[in-house]
Coordinates of C-alpha atoms and ligand atoms in Angstrom, one line a residue:
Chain T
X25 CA -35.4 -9.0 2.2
X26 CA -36.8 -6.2 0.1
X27 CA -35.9 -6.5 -3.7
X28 CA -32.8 -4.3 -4.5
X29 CA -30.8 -3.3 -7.8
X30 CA -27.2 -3.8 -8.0
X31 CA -24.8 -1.6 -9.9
X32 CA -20.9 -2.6 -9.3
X33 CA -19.4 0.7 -9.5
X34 CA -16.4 1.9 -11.6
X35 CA -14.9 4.4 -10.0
X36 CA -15.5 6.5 -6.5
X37 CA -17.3 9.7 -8.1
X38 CA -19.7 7.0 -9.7
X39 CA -20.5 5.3 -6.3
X40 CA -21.0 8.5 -4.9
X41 CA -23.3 9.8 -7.4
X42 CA -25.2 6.9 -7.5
X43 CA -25.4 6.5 -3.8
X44 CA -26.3 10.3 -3.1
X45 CA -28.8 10.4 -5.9
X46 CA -30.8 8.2 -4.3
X47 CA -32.4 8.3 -0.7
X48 CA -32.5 4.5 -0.5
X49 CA -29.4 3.5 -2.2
X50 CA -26.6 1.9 0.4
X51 CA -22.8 1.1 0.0
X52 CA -21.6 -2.2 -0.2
X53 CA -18.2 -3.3 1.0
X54 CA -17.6 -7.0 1.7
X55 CA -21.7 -7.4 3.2
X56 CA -21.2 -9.0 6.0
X57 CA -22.8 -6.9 7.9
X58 CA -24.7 -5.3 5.5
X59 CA -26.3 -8.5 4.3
X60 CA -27.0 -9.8 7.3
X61 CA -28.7 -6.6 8.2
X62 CA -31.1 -6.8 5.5
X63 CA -31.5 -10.6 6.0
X64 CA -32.5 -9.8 9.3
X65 CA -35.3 -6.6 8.6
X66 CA -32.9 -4.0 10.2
X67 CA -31.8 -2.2 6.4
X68 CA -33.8 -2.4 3.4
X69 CA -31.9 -0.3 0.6
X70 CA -33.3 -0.4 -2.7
X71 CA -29.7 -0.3 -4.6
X72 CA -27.0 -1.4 -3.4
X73 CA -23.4 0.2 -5.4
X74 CA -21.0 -2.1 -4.9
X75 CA -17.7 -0.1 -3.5
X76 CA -15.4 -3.9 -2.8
X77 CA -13.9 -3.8 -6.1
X78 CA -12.8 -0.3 -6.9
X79 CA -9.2 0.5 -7.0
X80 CA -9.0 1.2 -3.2
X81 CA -7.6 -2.1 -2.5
X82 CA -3.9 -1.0 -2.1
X83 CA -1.8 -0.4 1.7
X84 CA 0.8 2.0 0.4
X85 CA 3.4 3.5 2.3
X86 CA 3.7 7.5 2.9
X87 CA 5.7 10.1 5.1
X88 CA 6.7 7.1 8.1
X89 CA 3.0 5.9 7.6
X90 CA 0.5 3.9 6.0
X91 CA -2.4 5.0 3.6
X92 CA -5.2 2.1 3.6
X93 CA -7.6 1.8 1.0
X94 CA -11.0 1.6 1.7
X95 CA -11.5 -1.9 0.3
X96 CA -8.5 -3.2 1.5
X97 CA -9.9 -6.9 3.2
X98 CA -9.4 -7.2 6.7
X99 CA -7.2 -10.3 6.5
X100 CA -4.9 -8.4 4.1
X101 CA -4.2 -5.6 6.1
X102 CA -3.5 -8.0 9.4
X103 CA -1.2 -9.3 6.7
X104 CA 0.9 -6.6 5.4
X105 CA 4.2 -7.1 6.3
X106 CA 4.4 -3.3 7.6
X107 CA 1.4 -3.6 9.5
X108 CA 2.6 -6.1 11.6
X109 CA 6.0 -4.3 12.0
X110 CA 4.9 -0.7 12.7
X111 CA 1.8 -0.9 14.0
X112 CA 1.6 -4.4 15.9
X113 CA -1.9 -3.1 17.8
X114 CA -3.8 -3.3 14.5
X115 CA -2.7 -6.6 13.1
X116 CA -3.7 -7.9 16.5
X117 CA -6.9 -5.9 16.8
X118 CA -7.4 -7.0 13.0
X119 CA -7.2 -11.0 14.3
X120 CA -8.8 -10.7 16.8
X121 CA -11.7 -10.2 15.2
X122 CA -14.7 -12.1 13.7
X123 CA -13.2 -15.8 11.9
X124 CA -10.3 -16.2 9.0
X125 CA -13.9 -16.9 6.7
X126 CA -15.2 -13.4 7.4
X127 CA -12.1 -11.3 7.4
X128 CA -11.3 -12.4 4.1
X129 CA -14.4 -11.0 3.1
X130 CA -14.6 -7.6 5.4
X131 CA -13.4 -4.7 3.8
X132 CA -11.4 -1.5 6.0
X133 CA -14.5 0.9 5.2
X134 CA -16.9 -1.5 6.5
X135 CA -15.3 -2.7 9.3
X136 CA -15.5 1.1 10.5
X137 CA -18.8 1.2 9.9
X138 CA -20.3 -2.2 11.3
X139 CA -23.2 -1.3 12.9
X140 CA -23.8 -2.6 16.8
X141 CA -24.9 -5.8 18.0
X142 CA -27.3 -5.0 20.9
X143 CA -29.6 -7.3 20.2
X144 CA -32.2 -5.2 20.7
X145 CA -31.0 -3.0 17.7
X146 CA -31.2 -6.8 15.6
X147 CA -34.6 -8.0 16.5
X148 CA -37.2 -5.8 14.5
X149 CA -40.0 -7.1 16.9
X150 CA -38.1 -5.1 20.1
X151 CA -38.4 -1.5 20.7
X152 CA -34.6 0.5 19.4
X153 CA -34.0 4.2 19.3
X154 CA -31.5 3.5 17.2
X155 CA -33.5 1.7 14.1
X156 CA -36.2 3.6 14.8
X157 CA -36.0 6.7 16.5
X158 CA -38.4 7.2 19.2
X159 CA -39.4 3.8 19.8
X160 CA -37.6 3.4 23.1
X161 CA -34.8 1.6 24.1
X162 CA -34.8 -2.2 24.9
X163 CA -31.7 -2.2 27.0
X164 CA -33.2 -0.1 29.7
X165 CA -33.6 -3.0 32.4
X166 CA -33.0 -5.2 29.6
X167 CA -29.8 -7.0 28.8
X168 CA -26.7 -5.5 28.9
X169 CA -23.9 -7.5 29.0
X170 CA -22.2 -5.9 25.7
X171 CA -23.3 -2.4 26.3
X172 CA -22.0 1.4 27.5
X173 CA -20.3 2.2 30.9
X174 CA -19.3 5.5 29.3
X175 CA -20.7 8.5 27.3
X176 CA -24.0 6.3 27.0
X177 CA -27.5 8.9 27.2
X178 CA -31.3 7.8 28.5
X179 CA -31.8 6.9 24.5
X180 CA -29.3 4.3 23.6
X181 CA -26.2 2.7 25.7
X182 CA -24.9 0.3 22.8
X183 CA -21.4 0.1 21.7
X184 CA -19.4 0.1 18.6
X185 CA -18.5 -3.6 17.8
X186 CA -15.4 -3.1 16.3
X187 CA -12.2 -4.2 17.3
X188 CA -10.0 -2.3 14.3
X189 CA -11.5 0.6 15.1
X190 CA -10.1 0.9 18.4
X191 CA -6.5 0.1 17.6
X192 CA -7.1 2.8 14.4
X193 CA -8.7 5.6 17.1
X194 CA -5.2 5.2 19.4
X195 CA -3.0 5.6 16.3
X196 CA -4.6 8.9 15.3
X197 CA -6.2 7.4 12.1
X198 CA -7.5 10.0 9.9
X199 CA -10.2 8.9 7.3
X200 CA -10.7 10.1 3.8
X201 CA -13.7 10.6 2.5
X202 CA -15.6 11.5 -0.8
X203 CA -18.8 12.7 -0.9
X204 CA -21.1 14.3 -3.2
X205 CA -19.3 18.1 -2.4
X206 CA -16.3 16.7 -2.8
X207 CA -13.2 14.8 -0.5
X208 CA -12.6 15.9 2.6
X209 CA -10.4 14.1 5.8
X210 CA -11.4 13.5 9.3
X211 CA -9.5 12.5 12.3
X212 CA -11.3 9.0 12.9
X213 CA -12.1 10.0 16.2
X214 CA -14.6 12.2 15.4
X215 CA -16.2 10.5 12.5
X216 CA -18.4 8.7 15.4
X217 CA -20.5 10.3 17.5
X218 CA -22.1 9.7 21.2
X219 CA -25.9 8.5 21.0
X220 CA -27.3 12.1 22.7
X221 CA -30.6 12.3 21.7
X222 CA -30.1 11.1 18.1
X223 CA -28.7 7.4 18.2
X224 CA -30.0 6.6 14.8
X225 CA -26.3 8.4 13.4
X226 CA -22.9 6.6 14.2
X227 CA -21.3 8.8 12.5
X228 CA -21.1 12.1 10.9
X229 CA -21.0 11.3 7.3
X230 CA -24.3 12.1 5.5
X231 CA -25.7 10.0 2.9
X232 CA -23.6 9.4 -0.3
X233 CA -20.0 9.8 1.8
X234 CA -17.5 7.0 0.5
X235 CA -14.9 6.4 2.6
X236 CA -11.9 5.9 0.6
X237 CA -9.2 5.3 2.7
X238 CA -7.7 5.5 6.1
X239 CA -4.2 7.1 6.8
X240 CA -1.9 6.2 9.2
X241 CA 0.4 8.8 10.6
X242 CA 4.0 8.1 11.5
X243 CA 4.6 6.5 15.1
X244 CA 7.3 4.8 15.7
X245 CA 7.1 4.0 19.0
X246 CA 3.8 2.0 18.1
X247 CA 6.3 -0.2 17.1
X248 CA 5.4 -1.4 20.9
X249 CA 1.9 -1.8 20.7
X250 CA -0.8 -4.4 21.7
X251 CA -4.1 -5.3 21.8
X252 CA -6.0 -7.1 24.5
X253 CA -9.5 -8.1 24.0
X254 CA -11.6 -9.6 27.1
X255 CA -14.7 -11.7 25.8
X256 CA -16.5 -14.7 26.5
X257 CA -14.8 -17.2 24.4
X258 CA -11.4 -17.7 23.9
X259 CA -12.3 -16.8 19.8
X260 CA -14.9 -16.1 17.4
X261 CA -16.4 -13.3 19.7
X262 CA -16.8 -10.0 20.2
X263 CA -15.6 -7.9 23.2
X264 CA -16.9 -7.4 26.5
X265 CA -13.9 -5.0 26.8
X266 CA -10.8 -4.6 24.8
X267 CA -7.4 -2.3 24.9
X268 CA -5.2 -1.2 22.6
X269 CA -2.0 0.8 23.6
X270 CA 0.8 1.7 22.4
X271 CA 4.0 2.7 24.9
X272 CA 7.3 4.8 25.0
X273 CA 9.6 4.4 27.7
X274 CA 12.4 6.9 28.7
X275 CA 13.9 4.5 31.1
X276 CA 11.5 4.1 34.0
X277 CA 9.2 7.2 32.9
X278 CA 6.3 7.1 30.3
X279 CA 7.3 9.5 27.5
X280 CA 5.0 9.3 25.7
X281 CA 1.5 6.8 25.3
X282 CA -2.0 6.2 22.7
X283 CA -4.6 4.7 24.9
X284 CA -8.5 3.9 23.6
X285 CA -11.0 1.2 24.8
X286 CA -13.2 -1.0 22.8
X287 CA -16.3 -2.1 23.9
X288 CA -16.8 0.3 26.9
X289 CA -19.1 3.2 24.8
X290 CA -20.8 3.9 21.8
X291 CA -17.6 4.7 19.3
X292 CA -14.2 3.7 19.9
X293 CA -13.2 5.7 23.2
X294 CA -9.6 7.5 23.4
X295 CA -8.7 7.2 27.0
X296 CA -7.1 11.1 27.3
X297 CA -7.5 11.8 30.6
X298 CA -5.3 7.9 31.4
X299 CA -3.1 9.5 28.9
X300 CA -2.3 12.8 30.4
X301 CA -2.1 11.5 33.9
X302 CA 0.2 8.8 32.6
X303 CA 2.5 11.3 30.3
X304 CA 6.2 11.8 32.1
X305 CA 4.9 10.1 35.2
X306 CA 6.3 6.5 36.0
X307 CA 5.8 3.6 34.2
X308 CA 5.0 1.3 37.4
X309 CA 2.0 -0.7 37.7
X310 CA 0.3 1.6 40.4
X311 CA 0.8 4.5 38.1
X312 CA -1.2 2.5 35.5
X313 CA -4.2 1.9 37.9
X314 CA -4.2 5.4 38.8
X315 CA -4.4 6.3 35.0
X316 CA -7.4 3.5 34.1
X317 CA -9.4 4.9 37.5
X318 CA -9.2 8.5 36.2
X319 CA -10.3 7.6 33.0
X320 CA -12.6 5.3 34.4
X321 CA -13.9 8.1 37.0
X322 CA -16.8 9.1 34.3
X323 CA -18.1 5.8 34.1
X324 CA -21.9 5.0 35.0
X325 CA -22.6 1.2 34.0
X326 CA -26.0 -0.1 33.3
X327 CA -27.6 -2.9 36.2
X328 CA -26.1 -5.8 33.9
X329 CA -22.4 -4.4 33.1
X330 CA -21.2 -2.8 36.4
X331 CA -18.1 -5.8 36.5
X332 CA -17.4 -3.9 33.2
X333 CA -15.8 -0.8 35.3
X334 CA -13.0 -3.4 37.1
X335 CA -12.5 -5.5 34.3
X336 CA -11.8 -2.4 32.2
X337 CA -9.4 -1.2 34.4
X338 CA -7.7 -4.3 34.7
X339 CA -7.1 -4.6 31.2
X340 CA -6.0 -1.3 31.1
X341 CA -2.8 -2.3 33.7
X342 CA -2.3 -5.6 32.1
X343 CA -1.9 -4.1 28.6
X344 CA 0.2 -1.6 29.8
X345 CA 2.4 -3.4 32.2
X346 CA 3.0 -6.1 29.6
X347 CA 4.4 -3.4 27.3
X348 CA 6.7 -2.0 29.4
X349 CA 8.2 -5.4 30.3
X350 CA 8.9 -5.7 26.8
X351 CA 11.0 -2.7 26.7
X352 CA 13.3 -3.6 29.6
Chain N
X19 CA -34.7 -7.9 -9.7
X20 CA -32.8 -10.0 -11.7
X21 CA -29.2 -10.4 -12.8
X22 CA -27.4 -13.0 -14.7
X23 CA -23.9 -14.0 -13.9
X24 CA -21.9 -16.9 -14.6
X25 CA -20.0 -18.9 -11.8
X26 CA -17.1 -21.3 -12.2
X27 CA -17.9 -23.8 -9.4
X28 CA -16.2 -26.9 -8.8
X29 CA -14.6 -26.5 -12.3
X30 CA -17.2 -26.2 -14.2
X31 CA -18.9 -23.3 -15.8
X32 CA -22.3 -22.5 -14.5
X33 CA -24.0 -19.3 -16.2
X34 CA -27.1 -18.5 -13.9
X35 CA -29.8 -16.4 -13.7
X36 CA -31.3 -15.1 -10.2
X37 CA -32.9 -12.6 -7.8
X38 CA -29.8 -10.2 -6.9
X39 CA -31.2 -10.9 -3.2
X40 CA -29.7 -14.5 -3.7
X41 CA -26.7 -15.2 -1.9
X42 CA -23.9 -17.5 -3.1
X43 CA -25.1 -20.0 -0.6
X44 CA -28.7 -20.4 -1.7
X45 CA -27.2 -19.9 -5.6
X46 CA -25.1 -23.2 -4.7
X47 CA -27.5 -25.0 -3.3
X48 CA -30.8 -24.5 -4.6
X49 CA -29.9 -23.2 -8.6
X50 CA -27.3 -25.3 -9.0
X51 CA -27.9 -28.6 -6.5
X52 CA -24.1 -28.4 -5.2
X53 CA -25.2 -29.1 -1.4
X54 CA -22.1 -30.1 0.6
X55 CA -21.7 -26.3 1.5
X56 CA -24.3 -26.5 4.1
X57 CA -27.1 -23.8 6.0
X58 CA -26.1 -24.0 9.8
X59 CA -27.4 -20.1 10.8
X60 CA -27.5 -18.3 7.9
X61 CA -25.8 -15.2 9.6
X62 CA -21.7 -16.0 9.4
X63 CA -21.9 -17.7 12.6
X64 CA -21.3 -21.5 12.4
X65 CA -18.8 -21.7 9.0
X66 CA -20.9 -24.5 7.6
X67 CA -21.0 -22.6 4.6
X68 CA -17.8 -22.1 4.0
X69 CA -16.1 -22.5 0.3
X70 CA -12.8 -21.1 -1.6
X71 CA -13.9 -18.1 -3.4
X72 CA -11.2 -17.3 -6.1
X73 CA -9.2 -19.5 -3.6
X74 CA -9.9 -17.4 -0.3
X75 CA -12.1 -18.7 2.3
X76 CA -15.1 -17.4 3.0
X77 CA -18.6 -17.9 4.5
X78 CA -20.7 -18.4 1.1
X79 CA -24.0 -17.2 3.0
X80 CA -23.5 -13.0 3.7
X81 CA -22.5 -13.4 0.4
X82 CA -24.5 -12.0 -2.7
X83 CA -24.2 -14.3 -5.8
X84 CA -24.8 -11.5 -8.1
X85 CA -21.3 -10.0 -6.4
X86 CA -19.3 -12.9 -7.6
X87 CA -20.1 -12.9 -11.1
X88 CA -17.0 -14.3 -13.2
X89 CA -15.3 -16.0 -10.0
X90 CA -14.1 -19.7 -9.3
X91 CA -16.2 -21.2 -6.6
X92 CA -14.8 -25.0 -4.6
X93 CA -16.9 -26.1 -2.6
X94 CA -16.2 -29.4 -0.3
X95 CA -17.4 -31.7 -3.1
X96 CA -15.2 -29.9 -5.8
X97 CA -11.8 -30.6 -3.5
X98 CA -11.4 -34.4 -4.7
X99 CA -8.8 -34.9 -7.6
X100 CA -9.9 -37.7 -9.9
X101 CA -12.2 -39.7 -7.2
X102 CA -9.1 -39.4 -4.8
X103 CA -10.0 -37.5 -1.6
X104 CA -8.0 -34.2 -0.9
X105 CA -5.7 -34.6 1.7
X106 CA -7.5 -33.1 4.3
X107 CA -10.4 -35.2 3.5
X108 CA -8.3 -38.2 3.8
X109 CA -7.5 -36.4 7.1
X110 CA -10.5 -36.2 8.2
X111 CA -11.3 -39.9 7.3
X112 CA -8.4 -41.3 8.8
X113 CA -8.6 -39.2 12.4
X114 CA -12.7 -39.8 12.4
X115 CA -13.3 -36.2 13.0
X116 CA -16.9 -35.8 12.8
X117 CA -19.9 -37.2 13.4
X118 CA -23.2 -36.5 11.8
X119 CA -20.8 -34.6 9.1
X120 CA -23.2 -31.6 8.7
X121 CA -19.7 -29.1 10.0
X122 CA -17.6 -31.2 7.7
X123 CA -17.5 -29.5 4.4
X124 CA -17.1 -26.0 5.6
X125 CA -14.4 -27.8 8.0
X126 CA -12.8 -28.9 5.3
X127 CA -12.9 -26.0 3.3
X128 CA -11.8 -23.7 5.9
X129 CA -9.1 -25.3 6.7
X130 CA -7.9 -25.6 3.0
X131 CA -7.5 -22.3 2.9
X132 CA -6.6 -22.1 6.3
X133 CA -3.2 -23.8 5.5
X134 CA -2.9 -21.8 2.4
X135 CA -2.6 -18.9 5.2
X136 CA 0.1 -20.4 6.7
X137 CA 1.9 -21.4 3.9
X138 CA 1.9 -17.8 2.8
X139 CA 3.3 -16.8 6.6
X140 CA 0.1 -15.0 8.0
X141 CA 0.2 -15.0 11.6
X142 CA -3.3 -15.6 13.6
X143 CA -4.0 -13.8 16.8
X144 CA -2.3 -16.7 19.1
X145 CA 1.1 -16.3 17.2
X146 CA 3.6 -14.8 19.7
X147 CA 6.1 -13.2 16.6
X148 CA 3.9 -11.6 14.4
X149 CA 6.8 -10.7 12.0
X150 CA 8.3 -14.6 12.5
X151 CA 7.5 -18.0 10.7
X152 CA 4.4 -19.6 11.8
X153 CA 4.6 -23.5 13.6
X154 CA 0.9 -25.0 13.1
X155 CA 0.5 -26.3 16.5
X156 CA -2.6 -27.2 18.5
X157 CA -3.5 -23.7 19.8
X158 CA -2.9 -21.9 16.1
X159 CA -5.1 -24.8 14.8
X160 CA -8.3 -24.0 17.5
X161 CA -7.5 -20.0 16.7
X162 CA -7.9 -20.9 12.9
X163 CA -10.8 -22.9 12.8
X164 CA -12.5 -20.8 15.0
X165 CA -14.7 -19.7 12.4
X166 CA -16.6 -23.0 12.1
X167 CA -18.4 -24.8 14.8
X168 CA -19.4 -28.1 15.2
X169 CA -22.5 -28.9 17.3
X170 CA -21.2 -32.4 17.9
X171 CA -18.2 -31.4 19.7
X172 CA -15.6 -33.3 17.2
X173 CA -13.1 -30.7 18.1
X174 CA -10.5 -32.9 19.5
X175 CA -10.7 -35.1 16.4
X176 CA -10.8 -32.8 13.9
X177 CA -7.1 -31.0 15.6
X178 CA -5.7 -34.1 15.2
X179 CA -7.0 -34.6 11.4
X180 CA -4.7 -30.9 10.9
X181 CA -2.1 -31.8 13.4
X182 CA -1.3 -34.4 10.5
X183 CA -1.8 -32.3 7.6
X184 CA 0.4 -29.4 9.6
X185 CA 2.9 -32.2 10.0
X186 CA 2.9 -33.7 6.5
Ligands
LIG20 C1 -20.4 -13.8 13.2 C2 -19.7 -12.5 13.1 C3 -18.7 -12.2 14.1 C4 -18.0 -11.0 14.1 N1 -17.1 -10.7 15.0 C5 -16.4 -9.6 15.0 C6 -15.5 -9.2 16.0 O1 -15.2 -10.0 16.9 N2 -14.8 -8.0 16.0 C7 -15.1 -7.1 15.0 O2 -14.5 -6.0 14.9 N3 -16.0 -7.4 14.0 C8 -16.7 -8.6 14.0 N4 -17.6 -8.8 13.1 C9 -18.0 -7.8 12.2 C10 -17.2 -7.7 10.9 O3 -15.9 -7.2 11.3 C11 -17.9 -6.7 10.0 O4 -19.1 -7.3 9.6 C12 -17.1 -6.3 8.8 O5 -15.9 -5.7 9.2 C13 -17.9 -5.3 7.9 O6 -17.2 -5.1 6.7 P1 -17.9 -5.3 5.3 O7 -16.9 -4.8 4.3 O8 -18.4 -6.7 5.2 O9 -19.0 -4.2 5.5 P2 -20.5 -4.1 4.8 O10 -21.4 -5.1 5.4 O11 -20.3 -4.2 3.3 O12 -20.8 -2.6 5.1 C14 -21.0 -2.2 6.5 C15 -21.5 -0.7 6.4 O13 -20.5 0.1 5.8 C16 -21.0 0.8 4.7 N5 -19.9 0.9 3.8 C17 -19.1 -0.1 3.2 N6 -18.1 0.4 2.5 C18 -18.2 1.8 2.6 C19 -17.4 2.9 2.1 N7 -16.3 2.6 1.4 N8 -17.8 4.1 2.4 C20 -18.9 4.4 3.1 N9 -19.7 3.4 3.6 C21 -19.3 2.1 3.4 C22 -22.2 0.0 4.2 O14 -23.1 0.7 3.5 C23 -22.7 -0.6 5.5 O15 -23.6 0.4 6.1 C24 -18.3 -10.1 13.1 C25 -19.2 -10.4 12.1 C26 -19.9 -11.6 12.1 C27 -20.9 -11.8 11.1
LIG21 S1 -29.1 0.3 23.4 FE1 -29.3 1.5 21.5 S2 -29.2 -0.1 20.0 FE2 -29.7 -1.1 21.9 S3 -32.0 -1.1 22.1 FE3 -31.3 0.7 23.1 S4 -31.4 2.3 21.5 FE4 -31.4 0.3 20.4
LIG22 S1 -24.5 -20.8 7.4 FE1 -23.0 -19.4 6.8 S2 -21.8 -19.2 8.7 FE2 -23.5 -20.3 9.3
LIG23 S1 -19.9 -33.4 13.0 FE1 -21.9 -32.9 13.6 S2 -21.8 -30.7 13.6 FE2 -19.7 -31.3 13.4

């Protein structure tokens, strides 16, 4: 690890300043990702402004929804007594992730913005687009298990690791942020980006933007919601392919539906096309395969991930037809 | 670059002065010689680590020390109450769940706080009614503990040690 100064901040506008005053200065929320990146050779800030202890640590409720502060702990917000009665989908997405040890530690902001875990992008001795732009990409005929089936590009096919992220993405999330010209709010969706030919950016924040909270809009039908994660342990590991839905049912018809995959592409992936084929049609399980296969009609997996395309699918009609024997 | 910070660990108070690259694992074991939190893979992996952190439990090694400055640290070896064995430890003691023991004090720890969880009603990802009470049994116990590995396979043994403690 490269030496570093530490500065606890004392307020947002301070982080920011110090953060965008400084090319090599980095965020730190909870650092378990973070740290181990540095441990590991992938980040090497030179400060790190410590962002876990500022007043953003408060759920609070608004308009029918929920605004999340930024350093809320994962384990907290699984907790909330109004997470896990309005919103179901994150409280599971939320436990579904990582261990009890780490989520009392990982914080909302940096959860979002957990980096991937191709192993390629981990291991400084391999080739990566992505930590170094240009160098290639180690998952070409490589390993790739964990990796894209959709939106991918020639220069990087990992995925976004996270599993609140995906429950956030089908419950509209909008994140607010603070940066050095001032706040500003972003549907989450579109604060990560496909690889293209610059893999190197998640997102589109630009250096010094704090995320300072994340807002969740009123949805009462995700009041029937769930999460369904597909890995290669039973716990304590991430996904090969996960789902998290939400469902409302007008006696046998689909009124209305949120839909996004994790695990399938490089940022949490909103399944609209399944949700517009699925919207007023009938909520029978054949209906639900016809949805996952039109989503799923873009996909191009890798040599090492095509099973990814059934199981995806799959999960997509068990999810789905698991909700809507809950509402009968 | 250095800081200096002061730790409450195990009760006691332990001012220190270190690299800011230190994290509280390597602070516990090699500034202040408290070694039953343990290095299994150094990456929030195996849970070997594990301690209470202002009561919470958490993986001591992607932790920086100079983050913690001013915060109550129990590690494994802090747990006993006037030479008696926590509970758990007893546990663990009476059900023989370990082996070499390398796991054991980040078992323990984690699932201290583990039951601190439950006591306080949070519901894991196995729990059927996330808004309901919570009944420890065998499958919320493996879903808990998932955090912390044991390389000697003392699983079954170690279930039975909180199946107890759940019960109790
Ligand atoms: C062994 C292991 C298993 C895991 N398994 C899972 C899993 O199954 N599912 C899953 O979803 N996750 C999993 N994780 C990842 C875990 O969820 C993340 O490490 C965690 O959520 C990151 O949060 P943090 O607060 O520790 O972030 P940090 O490490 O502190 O930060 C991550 C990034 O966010 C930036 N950042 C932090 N706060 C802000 C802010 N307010 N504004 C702007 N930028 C900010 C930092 O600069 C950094 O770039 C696992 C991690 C480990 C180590
Ligand atoms: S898939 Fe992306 S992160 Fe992985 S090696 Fe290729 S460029 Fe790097
Ligand atoms: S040493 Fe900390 S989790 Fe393995
Ligand atoms: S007892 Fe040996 S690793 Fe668990």
């Amino acid at each position: 690890m490269i030496p570093f100064e530490y500065l606890r901040a004392g307020d947002p506008a301070e982080a920011v300043a110090a953060v965008a005053g400084r090319p090599g200065a980095a965020f730190l929320g909870g650092g378990t990702n973070l740290v181990d990146h540095m441990k590991l050779g992938v980040a090497g800030p030179d400060l790190l402004v410590d962002v876990s202890r500022l007043p953003l640590d408060r759920v609070e409720e608004t308009a029918g929804g929920l605004r999340i502060g930024a350093a809320v702990r994962n384990s907290d917000l699984a907790a909330h007594p109004l997470v896990r009665e309005r919103y179901p989908v994150l409280a599971r997405a939320l436990l579904s992730g990582a261990s009890g040890q780490l989520r009392n530690v990982a914080t909302t902001a940096g959860n979002l913005l957990q980096r991937t875990r191709c192993p390629y992008f981990q291991d400084v001795t391999t080739p990566c687009n992505k930590r170094v732009p240009g160098s290639g990409c180690s998952a070409a005929g490589g390993y790739t298990r964990y990796h894209a089936i959709l939106g991918a590009s020639e220069h990087c096919v990992a995925t976004h690791p996270s599993d609140m992220a995906v429950a956030m993405v089908a419950l509209d999330a909008v994140v607010a942020v603070l940066g050095p010209g001032g706040a500003r709010t972003l549907p989450l969706a579109e604060l990560y980006r496909l690889p293209g030919d610059a893999p190197q950016r998640d997102t589109v924040l630009e250096h010094g933007d704090l995320i300072i909270a994340v807002e969740l809009p009123h949805l009462p039908f995700a009041r029937r919601s769930a999460y369904r994660k597909v890995r290669d342990r039973a716990s304590f590991s991430f996904a090969l392919v996960s789902v998290a839905a939400a469902l409302d049912l007008d006696g046998g018809l689909v009124r209305d539906v949120r839909l996004a995959l994790g695990g399938v592409a490089h940022k949490p992936w909103r399944a609209t096309r399944a949700e517009a084929e699925l919207r007023g049609g009938p909520a029978t399980e054949d209906a639900f395969r016809r949805a996952a296969e039109a989503e799923l009609a873009a996909a191009r997996p890798l040599p090492g991930n095509a099973f990814k395309v059934a199981m995806t699918r799959n999960a997509v009609v068990a999810t789905l037809r698991a909700l809507a024997e809950e509402g009968r | 670059m250095d800081a200096r910070i002061t730790l409450r660990v195990d009760g006691r108070v332990r001012p220190l002065a270190l690299d800011t690259r230190t994290t509280l694992l390597d602070a516990l074991r090699d500034h202040l010689s408290v070694t039953s939190p343990k290095k299994g893979c150094d990456h929030g992996q195996c849970g070997a680590c594990t301690v209470l952190l202002d009561g919470r439990r958490v993986v001591s090694c992607l932790i920086l020390a100079v983050t913690c400055d001013g915060a109550e640290v129990t590690t494994a070896q802090g747990l006993a109450q006037e030479g008696e064995p926590h509970p758990v430890q007893r546990a663990f003691l009476e059900k023989d769940a370990f082996q070499c023991g390398f796991c054991t004090p980040g078992q323990v720890c984690s699932a201290v706080g583990m039951l601190e969880e439950v006591k306080a009603g949070h519901p894991s990802e196995v729990t059927d009614d996330l808004t309901g009470p919570v009944t420890l049994d065998d499958e919320e116990i493996r879903e808990r503990l998932s955090g912390n590995l044991c390389r000697c396979g003392a699983y079954v043994n170690i279930v039975a040690a909180l199946r107890e403690e759940a019960e109790s």
